XYZ file of C-alpha atoms in Angstrom:
246
model
C 5.778 11.344 -4.333
C 2.166 9.217 -4.955
C 2.498 5.646 -3.832
C 0.720 3.862 -7.164
C -0.302 0.012 -5.555
C 1.013 -2.856 -8.008
C -1.364 -5.284 -6.388
C -4.536 -2.997 -7.580
C -6.798 -5.939 -10.176
C -9.005 -2.697 -11.549
C -11.467 -4.346 -10.062
C -14.218 -2.195 -8.378
C -14.957 -2.883 -4.635
C -17.043 0.129 -3.563
C -19.080 1.941 -5.435
C -21.284 5.398 -4.306
C -23.412 6.498 -6.196
C -26.047 8.971 -5.336
C -25.560 9.050 -1.578
C -27.882 10.940 0.901
C -27.498 10.159 4.243
C -27.493 12.736 7.624
C -28.852 11.407 10.915
C -32.303 11.883 11.971
C -34.146 14.538 9.722
C -31.061 15.859 9.173
C -29.303 15.907 5.475
C -25.152 16.202 5.932
C -24.528 14.200 2.970
C -26.186 15.405 -0.984
C -25.574 12.974 -3.727
C -22.265 11.598 -2.940
C -19.933 9.786 -6.516
C -17.056 8.322 -5.084
C -15.676 4.679 -6.014
C -12.231 2.821 -4.959
C -11.015 0.323 -6.806
C -9.329 -3.114 -5.317
C -5.965 -2.219 -3.781
C -6.590 1.062 -4.186
C -5.288 3.699 -1.169
C -8.518 6.795 -1.760
C -8.233 9.757 0.508
C -11.202 12.196 1.321
C -10.101 15.617 2.656
C -12.199 18.951 3.425
C -12.860 21.254 6.110
C -14.522 20.473 9.528
C -17.701 19.995 8.992
C -18.470 19.200 5.783
C -19.710 15.689 5.365
C -16.760 13.319 5.781
C -16.996 11.318 8.152
C -21.074 10.989 8.498
C -20.090 9.672 5.042
C -17.877 6.597 5.979
C -20.745 6.104 8.975
C -23.727 6.574 6.316
C -21.713 3.358 4.742
C -21.395 1.433 7.874
C -25.138 1.646 8.815
C -24.199 4.026 12.206
C -25.304 7.080 9.758
C -29.410 7.345 7.901
C -29.184 6.555 4.170
C -31.742 8.977 2.704
C -31.409 7.789 -1.159
C -28.241 6.518 -3.562
C -27.073 3.551 -4.011
C -23.479 1.429 -2.735
C -21.991 -1.556 -4.101
C -19.494 -3.562 -3.105
C -18.087 -6.145 -4.950
C -21.003 -6.072 -7.136
C -23.337 -6.232 -4.278
C -25.668 -3.488 -3.030
C -25.277 -3.633 0.413
C -27.301 0.532 0.413
C -28.532 0.335 4.259
C -27.393 -2.855 5.309
C -26.802 -3.282 9.152
C -23.252 -2.950 10.764
C -23.493 -6.429 11.693
C -23.792 -7.574 8.262
C -21.325 -5.058 6.785
C -18.724 -6.699 9.337
C -19.482 -10.214 8.119
C -19.311 -9.063 4.968
C -14.973 -8.389 4.939
C -16.000 -4.174 5.657
C -14.159 -3.185 8.738
C -14.727 1.067 9.857
C -12.557 2.164 12.493
C -13.570 5.108 14.253
C -12.107 8.549 14.960
C -12.723 8.132 18.381
C -14.088 5.722 21.347
C -12.436 2.769 19.025
C -11.904 0.621 21.865
C -12.302 -1.178 24.422
C -10.719 0.376 27.840
C -11.985 -1.683 30.830
C -10.265 -4.992 28.085
C -6.581 -5.955 27.708
C -5.197 -5.877 24.089
C -4.835 -9.148 23.666
C -9.217 -8.847 24.036
C -9.730 -5.886 21.875
C -7.902 -7.763 19.432
C -9.907 -11.067 20.071
C -13.308 -9.528 19.726
C -12.021 -8.423 16.258
C -11.824 -11.730 15.260
C -14.770 -13.079 17.147
C -16.440 -15.033 13.918
C -12.675 -16.973 13.556
C -11.984 -19.823 14.472
C -9.170 -20.517 17.511
C -6.410 -20.815 14.848
C -7.005 -18.324 12.514
C -8.078 -15.658 15.417
C -4.538 -16.753 16.893
C -2.459 -16.559 12.936
C -4.794 -13.014 13.299
C -2.927 -11.389 16.267
C 0.534 -12.955 15.752
C -0.257 -11.053 11.977
C -1.454 -7.061 13.435
C 1.715 -7.478 16.561
C 4.304 -7.541 13.579
C 2.490 -5.016 11.907
C 2.468 -2.990 15.014
C 5.599 -4.134 16.701
C 4.988 -1.710 19.263
C 2.107 -3.719 21.081
C 3.281 -6.716 21.267
C 4.737 -6.017 24.786
C 1.884 -4.559 25.543
C -0.291 -7.360 25.060
C -1.764 -8.374 28.257
C -2.101 -4.724 29.231
C -5.691 -3.299 29.446
C -5.732 -0.470 26.677
C -6.800 2.087 28.708
C -3.033 2.222 30.281
C -2.610 3.191 26.360
C -1.029 6.339 24.349
C -3.254 7.411 22.464
C -1.137 6.447 18.979
C -1.016 3.066 20.805
C -4.771 3.199 21.244
C -6.166 4.091 17.746
C -2.864 1.397 16.402
C -4.866 -0.650 18.553
C -8.336 0.016 16.808
C -6.700 -0.700 13.745
C -5.357 -3.574 14.324
C -8.993 -5.197 16.139
C -10.559 -4.056 12.724
C -7.607 -5.629 10.942
C -7.938 -8.827 12.872
C -10.694 -10.396 9.772
C -8.478 -9.222 6.624
C -11.206 -6.292 5.456
C -11.782 -3.671 3.413
C -10.980 -0.730 5.368
C -12.508 2.320 6.354
C -10.078 4.793 8.459
C -12.076 8.096 10.042
C -9.316 10.413 10.882
C -6.926 8.060 12.190
C -3.992 10.329 12.815
C -6.329 12.711 14.285
C -4.606 14.316 17.399
C -1.715 12.181 17.565
C 2.159 13.632 17.910
C 4.140 13.497 14.576
C 6.038 10.496 15.017
C 2.484 8.643 16.245
C 0.974 9.598 12.371
C 4.217 8.987 10.298
C 4.019 5.464 12.228
C 0.597 4.656 10.933
C 0.626 5.969 8.136
C 3.918 3.602 7.634
C 1.792 0.707 9.037
C -1.108 1.069 5.893
C 1.547 1.916 3.925
C 2.446 -1.793 4.411
C -1.482 -3.543 4.471
C -2.298 -1.607 1.557
C 1.080 -2.958 -0.393
C -0.557 -6.578 1.061
C -3.189 -5.514 -1.380
C -5.885 -4.427 1.124
C -8.164 -1.632 0.055
C -8.447 1.917 1.690
C -10.899 4.260 1.934
C -9.502 7.008 4.169
C -10.920 10.738 6.051
C -7.627 12.927 7.336
C -7.528 16.182 8.217
C -3.800 15.708 8.180
C -4.577 15.804 3.388
C -1.002 16.098 2.460
C -0.131 13.729 5.462
C -2.540 10.965 3.277
C -2.483 12.257 -0.436
C 1.099 11.711 -0.109
C 0.678 8.448 -0.654
C -2.589 7.818 -2.132
C -3.905 6.839 -4.931
C -6.548 8.911 -5.449
C -8.732 11.403 -3.561
C -11.807 13.338 -3.217
C -12.337 17.172 -1.677
C -15.314 17.473 -0.161
C -17.478 20.789 0.788
C -21.035 21.144 2.367
C -21.682 17.605 1.764
C -21.223 16.934 -1.948
C -18.308 16.034 -3.627
C -15.929 19.316 -5.334
C -13.243 18.642 -6.936
C -11.872 14.652 -7.238
C -8.555 13.634 -8.957
C -5.116 11.930 -9.001
C -3.323 12.229 -4.983
C -0.879 13.512 -7.048
C -2.598 16.147 -9.050
C -4.258 17.734 -5.326
C -0.825 18.245 -4.071
C 0.509 19.686 -6.908
C -2.739 22.330 -6.936
C -1.780 25.495 -6.203
C -5.824 26.627 -5.232
C -6.243 23.325 -3.928
C -3.074 24.044 -1.802
C -4.467 26.862 -0.455
C -7.788 25.762 0.223
C -7.814 22.846 1.997
C -4.162 21.945 2.805
C -2.880 24.626 4.083
C 0.244 25.331 1.130
C 0.237 28.817 0.644
C 2.251 29.766 -2.661
């Protein structure tokens, strides 16, 4: 059953209209309209190569925005550099290469709070160690020694230090079922605290089961949107996008 967030106040955190984006002269995203309310958990699903990750990268300044508008808390952030977006309180966790393997777990976390005072940074590290208890005993270990699931937890933890709005790109990709459930459980806890989450996820059923709403991308466009519960229960959408056969 979809877990609607009682903390949502209805204010729009992210409002995207007509977004056109890609890399250089290669356009991947074609006229995306999408919004996320404060405290919502929204999932983007769709087949491989449909523009999901490029869409997130365009929002975060890692792909080229050709046209369209992106508002964050009613401020136009279209085409902003990544550092300005981070300072504004938006965090993006990449699917791969999302930690510093030559640094310790603690040092990775500190990188996420580089703009914070020492006191706030300490509180932030304590908070993410509580959220991801598997990392606490590894705090002094090199990140290179972590398992795949632990690395993903660390990447999310580093982004969490500054208490941001959250963009997640396939956080459970290539992880064991144990770590998939653990990471999604931690994201559940974060959204219960009022954090806003926009998530791209291949394991659509796992993500939609705890989402408020969903968007389905295909060919760089939104082809369907609705409540997560409706998407999960629609047999046609299930067959084509979720691997469910009636």
